[in-house]
Amino acid sequence: MDQTLVDRMRTYLDAGLAMDVEALDALYDPAFENVRCDEEGLTVTLTKDMFMNRFRALKAQGRNVGESVDDATFLATGAFGAYGWIVVHRVKDGLPVLYTFVWQRDPRGGWGTLLREFTYEKDISHLVRLMERAAP
């Protein structure tokens, strides 16, 4: 297990929990995408702008994305070239969720920005409907 990736993930999770919008904006790569899928094969892709708009709206409303990140379990890490990945297990609404985060290496060393997030949930039909209603 690459502890530097675990530490970078903790930085990211803590920023989200604190609703630190500036830190999150710096952590997400401009080309960030989150690909979410479920057991029925539904898939949605979210961008950095979508994530940041959601974080800003929640913060403006005095809301947050959760009370704790204590349920996060880091299952595996690896690296390939200038990229590193980490698999994270969490529980959302009583159901397991698996995430794979792909980080880019910073040219000066260490892990830089979050480039991709692949999320597997039991059911994302609510998100698919929301995206369909928001489409122009």
mmCIF file of N, CA and C in Angstrom:
data_model
loop_
_atom_site.group_PDB
_atom_site.id
_atom_site.type_symbol
_atom_site.label_atom_id
_atom_site.label_comp_id
_atom_site.label_asym_id
_atom_site.label_seq_id
_atom_site.Cartn_x
_atom_site.Cartn_y
_atom_site.Cartn_z
ATOM 1 N N MET A 1 0.856 -1.181 0.000
ATOM 2 C CA MET A 1 0.000 0.000 0.000
ATOM 3 C C MET A 1 0.898 1.238 0.000
ATOM 4 N N ASP A 2 0.664 2.114 -0.966
ATOM 5 C CA ASP A 2 1.451 3.344 -1.077
ATOM 6 C C ASP A 2 0.870 4.382 -0.110
ATOM 7 N N GLN A 3 1.562 4.621 0.984
ATOM 8 C CA GLN A 3 1.076 5.541 2.014
ATOM 9 C C GLN A 3 0.925 6.968 1.494
ATOM 10 N N THR A 4 1.730 7.352 0.493
ATOM 11 C CA THR A 4 1.598 8.706 -0.041
ATOM 12 C C THR A 4 0.256 8.894 -0.750
ATOM 13 N N LEU A 5 -0.248 7.842 -1.399
ATOM 14 C CA LEU A 5 -1.582 7.919 -2.013
ATOM 15 C C LEU A 5 -2.669 7.938 -0.947
ATOM 16 N N VAL A 6 -2.504 7.144 0.088
ATOM 17 C CA VAL A 6 -3.463 7.145 1.204
ATOM 18 C C VAL A 6 -3.504 8.537 1.831
ATOM 19 N N ASP A 7 -2.346 9.131 2.052
ATOM 20 C CA ASP A 7 -2.292 10.471 2.644
ATOM 21 C C ASP A 7 -2.969 11.500 1.739
ATOM 22 N N ARG A 8 -2.747 11.400 0.428
ATOM 23 C CA ARG A 8 -3.372 12.341 -0.508
ATOM 24 C C ARG A 8 -4.894 12.174 -0.496
ATOM 25 N N MET A 9 -5.347 10.924 -0.402
ATOM 26 C CA MET A 9 -6.791 10.673 -0.326
ATOM 27 C C MET A 9 -7.370 11.263 0.954
ATOM 28 N N ARG A 10 -6.661 11.117 2.046
ATOM 29 C CA ARG A 10 -7.141 11.701 3.310
ATOM 30 C C ARG A 10 -7.244 13.219 3.195
ATOM 31 N N THR A 11 -6.270 13.849 2.527
ATOM 32 C CA THR A 11 -6.328 15.302 2.301
ATOM 33 C C THR A 11 -7.596 15.653 1.531
ATOM 34 N N TYR A 12 -7.873 14.889 0.474
ATOM 35 C CA TYR A 12 -9.061 15.121 -0.347
ATOM 36 C C TYR A 12 -10.348 14.909 0.467
ATOM 37 N N LEU A 13 -10.436 13.805 1.164
ATOM 38 C CA LEU A 13 -11.635 13.511 1.956
ATOM 39 C C LEU A 13 -11.858 14.557 3.049
ATOM 40 N N ASP A 14 -10.783 14.968 3.701
ATOM 41 C CA ASP A 14 -10.896 15.993 4.751
ATOM 42 C C ASP A 14 -11.352 17.337 4.174
ATOM 43 N N ALA A 15 -10.860 17.693 2.980
ATOM 44 C CA ALA A 15 -11.279 18.946 2.338
ATOM 45 C C ALA A 15 -12.765 18.901 2.012
ATOM 46 N N GLY A 16 -13.234 17.764 1.531
ATOM 47 C CA GLY A 16 -14.660 17.620 1.242
ATOM 48 C C GLY A 16 -15.508 17.707 2.497
ATOM 49 N N LEU A 17 -15.070 17.051 3.541
ATOM 50 C CA LEU A 17 -15.801 17.066 4.803
ATOM 51 C C LEU A 17 -15.874 18.479 5.381
ATOM 52 N N ALA A 18 -14.794 19.234 5.236
ATOM 53 C CA ALA A 18 -14.736 20.609 5.752
ATOM 54 C C ALA A 18 -15.396 21.611 4.799
ATOM 55 N N MET A 19 -15.825 21.131 3.617
ATOM 56 C CA MET A 19 -16.389 22.009 2.582
ATOM 57 C C MET A 19 -15.402 23.121 2.236
ATOM 58 N N ASP A 20 -14.123 22.757 2.171
ATOM 59 C CA ASP A 20 -13.057 23.684 1.808
ATOM 60 C C ASP A 20 -13.017 23.769 0.280
ATOM 61 N N VAL A 21 -13.839 24.644 -0.267
ATOM 62 C CA VAL A 21 -14.023 24.753 -1.715
ATOM 63 C C VAL A 21 -12.722 25.115 -2.419
ATOM 64 N N GLU A 22 -11.925 25.988 -1.817
ATOM 65 C CA GLU A 22 -10.662 26.376 -2.439
ATOM 66 C C GLU A 22 -9.710 25.190 -2.544
ATOM 67 N N ALA A 23 -9.623 24.408 -1.477
ATOM 68 C CA ALA A 23 -8.746 23.230 -1.491
ATOM 69 C C ALA A 23 -9.243 22.208 -2.513
ATOM 70 N N LEU A 24 -10.551 21.997 -2.568
ATOM 71 C CA LEU A 24 -11.108 21.051 -3.531
ATOM 72 C C LEU A 24 -10.836 21.506 -4.962
ATOM 73 N N ASP A 25 -10.993 22.790 -5.216
ATOM 74 C CA ASP A 25 -10.742 23.318 -6.547
ATOM 75 C C ASP A 25 -9.291 23.067 -6.959
ATOM 76 N N ALA A 26 -8.369 23.192 -6.024
ATOM 77 C CA ALA A 26 -6.956 22.946 -6.306
ATOM 78 C C ALA A 26 -6.657 21.451 -6.461
ATOM 79 N N LEU A 27 -7.398 20.594 -5.770
ATOM 80 C CA LEU A 27 -7.160 19.154 -5.835
ATOM 81 C C LEU A 27 -7.689 18.530 -7.123
ATOM 82 N N TYR A 28 -8.816 19.028 -7.620
ATOM 83 C CA TYR A 28 -9.371 18.496 -8.868
ATOM 84 C C TYR A 28 -8.600 19.034 -10.064
ATOM 85 N N ASP A 29 -8.146 18.156 -10.923
ATOM 86 C CA ASP A 29 -7.506 18.558 -12.165
ATOM 87 C C ASP A 29 -8.554 19.229 -13.057
ATOM 88 N N PRO A 30 -8.160 20.206 -13.885
ATOM 89 C CA PRO A 30 -9.138 20.811 -14.798
ATOM 90 C C PRO A 30 -9.840 19.782 -15.693
ATOM 91 N N ALA A 31 -9.162 18.688 -16.021
ATOM 92 C CA ALA A 31 -9.735 17.642 -16.877
ATOM 93 C C ALA A 31 -10.428 16.535 -16.081
ATOM 94 N N PHE A 32 -10.652 16.750 -14.782
ATOM 95 C CA PHE A 32 -11.263 15.728 -13.927
ATOM 96 C C PHE A 32 -12.599 15.246 -14.477
ATOM 97 N N GLU A 33 -12.805 13.928 -14.394
ATOM 98 C CA GLU A 33 -14.097 13.314 -14.681
ATOM 99 C C GLU A 33 -14.350 12.209 -13.669
ATOM 100 N N ASN A 34 -15.615 12.103 -13.272
ATOM 101 C CA ASN A 34 -16.069 11.023 -12.404
ATOM 102 C C ASN A 34 -17.043 10.178 -13.219
ATOM 103 N N VAL A 35 -16.685 8.922 -13.447
ATOM 104 C CA VAL A 35 -17.554 7.994 -14.154
ATOM 105 C C VAL A 35 -18.225 7.125 -13.094
ATOM 106 N N ARG A 36 -19.553 7.229 -13.019
ATOM 107 C CA ARG A 36 -20.314 6.450 -12.050
ATOM 108 C C ARG A 36 -21.127 5.398 -12.776
ATOM 109 N N CYS A 37 -21.153 4.197 -12.224
ATOM 110 C CA CYS A 37 -21.975 3.141 -12.797
ATOM 111 C C CYS A 37 -22.610 2.346 -11.663
ATOM 112 N N ASP A 38 -23.641 1.573 -12.037
ATOM 113 C CA ASP A 38 -24.323 0.764 -11.026
ATOM 114 C C ASP A 38 -24.507 -0.663 -11.527
ATOM 115 N N GLU A 39 -25.135 -1.478 -10.708
ATOM 116 C CA GLU A 39 -25.266 -2.896 -11.054
ATOM 117 C C GLU A 39 -26.212 -3.146 -12.221
ATOM 118 N N GLU A 40 -27.012 -2.166 -12.597
ATOM 119 C CA GLU A 40 -27.890 -2.302 -13.767
ATOM 120 C C GLU A 40 -27.198 -1.865 -15.054
ATOM 121 N N GLY A 41 -25.983 -1.313 -14.933
ATOM 122 C CA GLY A 41 -25.242 -0.873 -16.096
ATOM 123 C C GLY A 41 -25.463 0.587 -16.461
ATOM 124 N N LEU A 42 -26.199 1.321 -15.629
ATOM 125 C CA LEU A 42 -26.368 2.754 -15.862
ATOM 126 C C LEU A 42 -25.032 3.442 -15.623
ATOM 127 N N THR A 43 -24.738 4.458 -16.440
ATOM 128 C CA THR A 43 -23.479 5.179 -16.327
ATOM 129 C C THR A 43 -23.719 6.670 -16.499
ATOM 130 N N VAL A 44 -23.032 7.458 -15.687
ATOM 131 C CA VAL A 44 -23.081 8.920 -15.764
ATOM 132 C C VAL A 44 -21.656 9.426 -15.608
ATOM 133 N N THR A 45 -21.304 10.458 -16.371
ATOM 134 C CA THR A 45 -19.997 11.095 -16.231
ATOM 135 C C THR A 45 -20.192 12.519 -15.745
ATOM 136 N N LEU A 46 -19.502 12.847 -14.664
ATOM 137 C CA LEU A 46 -19.563 14.173 -14.063
ATOM 138 C C LEU A 46 -18.208 14.857 -14.226
ATOM 139 N N THR A 47 -18.219 16.162 -14.410
ATOM 140 C CA THR A 47 -16.993 16.925 -14.616
ATOM 141 C C THR A 47 -16.609 17.695 -13.351
ATOM 142 N N LYS A 48 -15.420 18.283 -13.393
ATOM 143 C CA LYS A 48 -14.972 19.126 -12.289
ATOM 144 C C LYS A 48 -15.954 20.266 -12.066
ATOM 145 N N ASP A 49 -16.394 20.921 -13.132
ATOM 146 C CA ASP A 49 -17.333 22.032 -12.983
ATOM 147 C C ASP A 49 -18.608 21.598 -12.271
ATOM 148 N N MET A 50 -19.120 20.428 -12.612
ATOM 149 C CA MET A 50 -20.325 19.918 -11.951
ATOM 150 C C MET A 50 -20.081 19.708 -10.456
ATOM 151 N N PHE A 51 -18.937 19.095 -10.132
ATOM 152 C CA PHE A 51 -18.600 18.868 -8.724
ATOM 153 C C PHE A 51 -18.456 20.189 -7.978
ATOM 154 N N MET A 52 -17.704 21.118 -8.568
ATOM 155 C CA MET A 52 -17.448 22.385 -7.883
ATOM 156 C C MET A 52 -18.726 23.204 -7.723
ATOM 157 N N ASN A 53 -19.605 23.188 -8.724
ATOM 158 C CA ASN A 53 -20.888 23.888 -8.593
ATOM 159 C C ASN A 53 -21.702 23.308 -7.445
ATOM 160 N N ARG A 54 -21.684 21.996 -7.313
ATOM 161 C CA ARG A 54 -22.421 21.330 -6.217
ATOM 162 C C ARG A 54 -21.820 21.708 -4.866
ATOM 163 N N PHE A 55 -20.500 21.653 -4.753
ATOM 164 C CA PHE A 55 -19.850 22.026 -3.490
ATOM 165 C C PHE A 55 -20.147 23.477 -3.118
ATOM 166 N N ARG A 56 -20.049 24.363 -4.094
ATOM 167 C CA ARG A 56 -20.316 25.785 -3.816
ATOM 168 C C ARG A 56 -21.763 26.009 -3.387
ATOM 169 N N ALA A 57 -22.703 25.343 -4.048
ATOM 170 C CA ALA A 57 -24.119 25.485 -3.696
ATOM 171 C C ALA A 57 -24.380 24.962 -2.289
ATOM 172 N N LEU A 58 -23.834 23.813 -1.961
ATOM 173 C CA LEU A 58 -24.013 23.259 -0.618
ATOM 174 C C LEU A 58 -23.433 24.186 0.439
ATOM 175 N N LYS A 59 -22.220 24.685 0.178
ATOM 176 C CA LYS A 59 -21.572 25.578 1.134
ATOM 177 C C LYS A 59 -22.398 26.850 1.321
ATOM 178 N N ALA A 60 -22.914 27.413 0.236
ATOM 179 C CA ALA A 60 -23.735 28.629 0.316
ATOM 180 C C ALA A 60 -25.004 28.401 1.135
ATOM 181 N N GLN A 61 -25.493 27.173 1.121
ATOM 182 C CA GLN A 61 -26.696 26.810 1.881
ATOM 183 C C GLN A 61 -26.362 26.392 3.307
ATOM 184 N N GLY A 62 -25.080 26.397 3.650
ATOM 185 C CA GLY A 62 -24.664 25.976 4.980
ATOM 186 C C GLY A 62 -24.743 24.470 5.187
ATOM 187 N N ARG A 63 -24.735 23.727 4.090
ATOM 188 C CA ARG A 63 -24.818 22.263 4.159
ATOM 189 C C ARG A 63 -23.451 21.655 3.881
ATOM 190 N N ASN A 64 -23.355 20.349 4.088
ATOM 191 C CA ASN A 64 -22.102 19.665 3.805
ATOM 192 C C ASN A 64 -22.382 18.345 3.096
ATOM 193 N N VAL A 65 -21.318 17.598 2.825
ATOM 194 C CA VAL A 65 -21.459 16.331 2.109
ATOM 195 C C VAL A 65 -21.417 15.125 3.035
ATOM 196 N N GLY A 66 -21.326 15.346 4.310
ATOM 197 C CA GLY A 66 -21.295 14.238 5.256
ATOM 198 C C GLY A 66 -20.785 14.680 6.608
ATOM 199 N N GLU A 67 -20.911 13.784 7.544
ATOM 200 C CA GLU A 67 -20.495 14.071 8.915
ATOM 201 C C GLU A 67 -19.134 13.477 9.266
ATOM 202 N N SER A 68 -18.716 12.470 8.485
ATOM 203 C CA SER A 68 -17.488 11.767 8.834
ATOM 204 C C SER A 68 -16.939 11.052 7.599
ATOM 205 N N VAL A 69 -15.653 10.810 7.613
ATOM 206 C CA VAL A 69 -15.017 9.974 6.595
ATOM 207 C C VAL A 69 -14.372 8.759 7.257
ATOM 208 N N ASP A 70 -14.791 8.486 8.491
ATOM 209 C CA ASP A 70 -14.219 7.373 9.239
ATOM 210 C C ASP A 70 -14.507 6.018 8.601
ATOM 211 N N ASP A 71 -15.537 5.948 7.752
ATOM 212 C CA ASP A 71 -15.888 4.675 7.120
ATOM 213 C C ASP A 71 -14.998 4.353 5.915
ATOM 214 N N ALA A 72 -14.160 5.264 5.498
ATOM 215 C CA ALA A 72 -13.307 5.039 4.323
ATOM 216 C C ALA A 72 -12.246 3.988 4.635
ATOM 217 N N THR A 73 -12.226 2.959 3.803
ATOM 218 C CA THR A 73 -11.220 1.909 3.902
ATOM 219 C C THR A 73 -10.431 1.903 2.602
ATOM 220 N N PHE A 74 -9.131 1.958 2.717
ATOM 221 C CA PHE A 74 -8.263 1.980 1.554
ATOM 222 C C PHE A 74 -7.843 0.544 1.258
ATOM 223 N N LEU A 75 -8.284 0.037 0.088
ATOM 224 C CA LEU A 75 -8.131 -1.382 -0.216
ATOM 225 C C LEU A 75 -6.875 -1.724 -0.999
ATOM 226 N N ALA A 76 -6.477 -0.848 -1.921
ATOM 227 C CA ALA A 76 -5.316 -1.141 -2.764
ATOM 228 C C ALA A 76 -4.812 0.152 -3.392
ATOM 229 N N THR A 77 -3.540 0.163 -3.716
ATOM 230 C CA THR A 77 -2.925 1.289 -4.419
ATOM 231 C C THR A 77 -1.989 0.738 -5.487
ATOM 232 N N GLY A 78 -1.664 1.594 -6.426
ATOM 233 C CA GLY A 78 -0.700 1.220 -7.445
ATOM 234 C C GLY A 78 -0.296 2.450 -8.237
ATOM 235 N N ALA A 79 0.695 2.303 -9.083
ATOM 236 C CA ALA A 79 1.156 3.417 -9.899
ATOM 237 C C ALA A 79 1.517 2.909 -11.274
ATOM 238 N N PHE A 80 1.359 3.785 -12.262
ATOM 239 C CA PHE A 80 1.764 3.492 -13.629
ATOM 240 C C PHE A 80 2.198 4.806 -14.255
ATOM 241 N N GLY A 81 3.474 4.898 -14.581
ATOM 242 C CA GLY A 81 4.007 6.129 -15.138
ATOM 243 C C GLY A 81 3.787 7.297 -14.183
ATOM 244 N N ALA A 82 3.153 8.341 -14.701
ATOM 245 C CA ALA A 82 2.921 9.559 -13.916
ATOM 246 C C ALA A 82 1.604 9.522 -13.146
ATOM 247 N N TYR A 83 0.995 8.348 -13.043
ATOM 248 C CA TYR A 83 -0.322 8.227 -12.410
ATOM 249 C C TYR A 83 -0.303 7.208 -11.283
ATOM 250 N N GLY A 84 -1.135 7.472 -10.286
ATOM 251 C CA GLY A 84 -1.314 6.529 -9.199
ATOM 252 C C GLY A 84 -2.795 6.319 -8.985
ATOM 253 N N TRP A 85 -3.158 5.139 -8.495
ATOM 254 C CA TRP A 85 -4.565 4.853 -8.238
ATOM 255 C C TRP A 85 -4.732 4.289 -6.838
ATOM 256 N N ILE A 86 -5.919 4.522 -6.303
ATOM 257 C CA ILE A 86 -6.248 4.014 -4.981
ATOM 258 C C ILE A 86 -7.711 3.583 -4.979
ATOM 259 N N VAL A 87 -7.972 2.399 -4.464
ATOM 260 C CA VAL A 87 -9.331 1.877 -4.358
ATOM 261 C C VAL A 87 -9.819 2.129 -2.938
ATOM 262 N N VAL A 88 -11.003 2.734 -2.843
ATOM 263 C CA VAL A 88 -11.573 3.111 -1.551
ATOM 264 C C VAL A 88 -12.962 2.496 -1.420
ATOM 265 N N HIS A 89 -13.234 1.930 -0.265
ATOM 266 C CA HIS A 89 -14.562 1.396 0.053
ATOM 267 C C HIS A 89 -15.202 2.305 1.092
ATOM 268 N N ARG A 90 -16.460 2.659 0.850
ATOM 269 C CA ARG A 90 -17.230 3.453 1.816
ATOM 270 C C ARG A 90 -18.631 2.879 1.884
ATOM 271 N N VAL A 91 -19.405 3.361 2.834
ATOM 272 C CA VAL A 91 -20.801 2.957 2.966
ATOM 273 C C VAL A 91 -21.648 4.219 2.818
ATOM 274 N N LYS A 92 -22.610 4.173 1.864
ATOM 275 C CA LYS A 92 -23.477 5.309 1.580
ATOM 276 C C LYS A 92 -24.922 4.836 1.721
ATOM 277 N N ASP A 93 -25.642 5.459 2.633
ATOM 278 C CA ASP A 93 -27.033 5.063 2.890
ATOM 279 C C ASP A 93 -27.144 3.570 3.193
ATOM 280 N N GLY A 94 -26.177 3.056 3.939
ATOM 281 C CA GLY A 94 -26.188 1.655 4.339
ATOM 282 C C GLY A 94 -25.713 0.674 3.281
ATOM 283 N N LEU A 95 -25.320 1.163 2.109
ATOM 284 C CA LEU A 95 -24.889 0.292 1.020
ATOM 285 C C LEU A 95 -23.423 0.546 0.683
ATOM 286 N N PRO A 96 -22.694 -0.519 0.316
ATOM 287 C CA PRO A 96 -21.279 -0.347 -0.029
ATOM 288 C C PRO A 96 -21.114 0.402 -1.348
ATOM 289 N N VAL A 97 -20.089 1.239 -1.404
ATOM 290 C CA VAL A 97 -19.721 1.966 -2.612
ATOM 291 C C VAL A 97 -18.217 1.773 -2.802
ATOM 292 N N LEU A 98 -17.821 1.458 -4.038
ATOM 293 C CA LEU A 98 -16.409 1.306 -4.366
ATOM 294 C C LEU A 98 -15.974 2.438 -5.277
ATOM 295 N N TYR A 99 -14.832 3.017 -4.960
ATOM 296 C CA TYR A 99 -14.266 4.114 -5.730
ATOM 297 C C TYR A 99 -12.853 3.736 -6.138
ATOM 298 N N THR A 100 -12.464 4.130 -7.344
ATOM 299 C CA THR A 100 -11.076 4.091 -7.739
ATOM 300 C C THR A 100 -10.716 5.507 -8.168
ATOM 301 N N PHE A 101 -9.756 6.093 -7.476
ATOM 302 C CA PHE A 101 -9.302 7.453 -7.750
ATOM 303 C C PHE A 101 -7.965 7.381 -8.472
ATOM 304 N N VAL A 102 -7.816 8.192 -9.513
ATOM 305 C CA VAL A 102 -6.568 8.247 -10.267
ATOM 306 C C VAL A 102 -5.968 9.635 -10.073
ATOM 307 N N TRP A 103 -4.758 9.644 -9.512
ATOM 308 C CA TRP A 103 -4.035 10.887 -9.228
ATOM 309 C C TRP A 103 -2.887 11.044 -10.213
ATOM 310 N N GLN A 104 -2.597 12.293 -10.571
ATOM 311 C CA GLN A 104 -1.422 12.609 -11.387
ATOM 312 C C GLN A 104 -0.272 12.982 -10.465
ATOM 313 N N ARG A 105 0.893 12.561 -10.850
ATOM 314 C CA ARG A 105 2.074 12.945 -10.100
ATOM 315 C C ARG A 105 2.380 14.417 -10.358
ATOM 316 N N ASP A 106 2.743 15.130 -9.322
ATOM 317 C CA ASP A 106 3.164 16.532 -9.459
ATOM 318 C C ASP A 106 4.572 16.521 -10.041
ATOM 319 N N PRO A 107 4.867 17.395 -11.012
ATOM 320 C CA PRO A 107 6.218 17.414 -11.596
ATOM 321 C C PRO A 107 7.319 17.639 -10.555
ATOM 322 N N ARG A 108 6.976 18.272 -9.436
ATOM 323 C CA ARG A 108 7.972 18.524 -8.384
ATOM 324 C C ARG A 108 8.058 17.377 -7.380
ATOM 325 N N GLY A 109 7.264 16.319 -7.592
ATOM 326 C CA GLY A 109 7.245 15.181 -6.679
ATOM 327 C C GLY A 109 5.927 15.101 -5.934
ATOM 328 N N GLY A 110 5.625 13.958 -5.409
ATOM 329 C CA GLY A 110 4.368 13.759 -4.699
ATOM 330 C C GLY A 110 3.197 13.657 -5.662
ATOM 331 N N TRP A 111 2.016 13.594 -5.096
ATOM 332 C CA TRP A 111 0.800 13.474 -5.902
ATOM 333 C C TRP A 111 0.171 14.839 -6.064
ATOM 334 N N GLY A 112 -0.160 15.172 -7.294
ATOM 335 C CA GLY A 112 -0.725 16.477 -7.621
ATOM 336 C C GLY A 112 -2.235 16.489 -7.588
ATOM 337 N N THR A 113 -2.839 16.419 -8.771
ATOM 338 C CA THR A 113 -4.280 16.597 -8.875
ATOM 339 C C THR A 113 -5.005 15.285 -9.157
ATOM 340 N N LEU A 114 -6.271 15.293 -8.797
ATOM 341 C CA LEU A 114 -7.155 14.150 -9.022
ATOM 342 C C LEU A 114 -7.688 14.232 -10.448
ATOM 343 N N LEU A 115 -7.354 13.237 -11.260
ATOM 344 C CA LEU A 115 -7.699 13.240 -12.668
ATOM 345 C C LEU A 115 -8.990 12.469 -12.959
ATOM 346 N N ARG A 116 -9.169 11.324 -12.328
ATOM 347 C CA ARG A 116 -10.356 10.499 -12.562
ATOM 348 C C ARG A 116 -10.838 9.874 -11.260
ATOM 349 N N GLU A 117 -12.139 9.660 -11.256
ATOM 350 C CA GLU A 117 -12.773 8.906 -10.173
ATOM 351 C C GLU A 117 -13.757 7.959 -10.840
ATOM 352 N N PHE A 118 -13.627 6.684 -10.555
ATOM 353 C CA PHE A 118 -14.550 5.672 -11.056
ATOM 354 C C PHE A 118 -15.319 5.151 -9.844
ATOM 355 N N THR A 119 -16.642 5.254 -9.903
ATOM 356 C CA THR A 119 -17.482 4.930 -8.757
ATOM 357 C C THR A 119 -18.465 3.834 -9.131
ATOM 358 N N TYR A 120 -18.556 2.819 -8.274
ATOM 359 C CA TYR A 120 -19.548 1.757 -8.452
ATOM 360 C C TYR A 120 -20.504 1.793 -7.274
ATOM 361 N N GLU A 121 -21.789 2.034 -7.582
ATOM 362 C CA GLU A 121 -22.840 2.067 -6.568
ATOM 363 C C GLU A 121 -23.914 1.057 -6.946
ATOM 364 N N LYS A 122 -24.752 0.725 -6.015
ATOM 365 C CA LYS A 122 -25.848 -0.208 -6.278
ATOM 366 C C LYS A 122 -26.827 0.366 -7.286
ATOM 367 N N ASP A 123 -27.184 1.651 -7.140
ATOM 368 C CA ASP A 123 -28.221 2.236 -7.989
ATOM 369 C C ASP A 123 -27.950 3.732 -8.177
ATOM 370 N N ILE A 124 -27.789 4.145 -9.428
ATOM 371 C CA ILE A 124 -27.617 5.577 -9.719
ATOM 372 C C ILE A 124 -28.776 6.113 -10.561
ATOM 373 N N SER A 125 -29.900 5.407 -10.585
ATOM 374 C CA SER A 125 -31.026 5.840 -11.423
ATOM 375 C C SER A 125 -31.486 7.244 -11.046
ATOM 376 N N HIS A 126 -31.429 7.596 -9.766
ATOM 377 C CA HIS A 126 -31.808 8.947 -9.339
ATOM 378 C C HIS A 126 -30.892 9.996 -9.975
ATOM 379 N N LEU A 127 -29.610 9.685 -10.067
ATOM 380 C CA LEU A 127 -28.638 10.600 -10.672
ATOM 381 C C LEU A 127 -28.856 10.701 -12.182
ATOM 382 N N VAL A 128 -29.164 9.580 -12.822
ATOM 383 C CA VAL A 128 -29.440 9.583 -14.258
ATOM 384 C C VAL A 128 -30.653 10.464 -14.548
ATOM 385 N N ARG A 129 -31.714 10.326 -13.762
ATOM 386 C CA ARG A 129 -32.910 11.157 -13.955
ATOM 387 C C ARG A 129 -32.588 12.633 -13.748
ATOM 388 N N LEU A 130 -31.804 12.937 -12.728
ATOM 389 C CA LEU A 130 -31.412 14.317 -12.452
ATOM 390 C C LEU A 130 -30.626 14.901 -13.630
ATOM 391 N N MET A 131 -29.703 14.124 -14.178
ATOM 392 C CA MET A 131 -28.899 14.576 -15.315
ATOM 393 C C MET A 131 -29.768 14.773 -16.556
ATOM 394 N N GLU A 132 -30.737 13.891 -16.772
ATOM 395 C CA GLU A 132 -31.633 14.027 -17.915
ATOM 396 C C GLU A 132 -32.475 15.298 -17.802
ATOM 397 N N ARG A 133 -32.946 15.619 -16.604
ATOM 398 C CA ARG A 133 -33.738 16.838 -16.406
ATOM 399 C C ARG A 133 -32.889 18.091 -16.593
ATOM 400 N N ALA A 134 -31.610 18.012 -16.274
ATOM 401 C CA ALA A 134 -30.724 19.178 -16.371
ATOM 402 C C ALA A 134 -30.175 19.382 -17.782
ATOM 403 N N ALA A 135 -30.284 18.363 -18.627
ATOM 404 C CA ALA A 135 -29.724 18.462 -19.992
ATOM 405 C C ALA A 135 -30.500 19.513 -20.801
ATOM 406 N N PRO A 136 -29.761 20.278 -21.630
ATOM 407 C CA PRO A 136 -30.417 21.307 -22.439
ATOM 408 C C PRO A 136 -31.302 20.728 -23.531
#
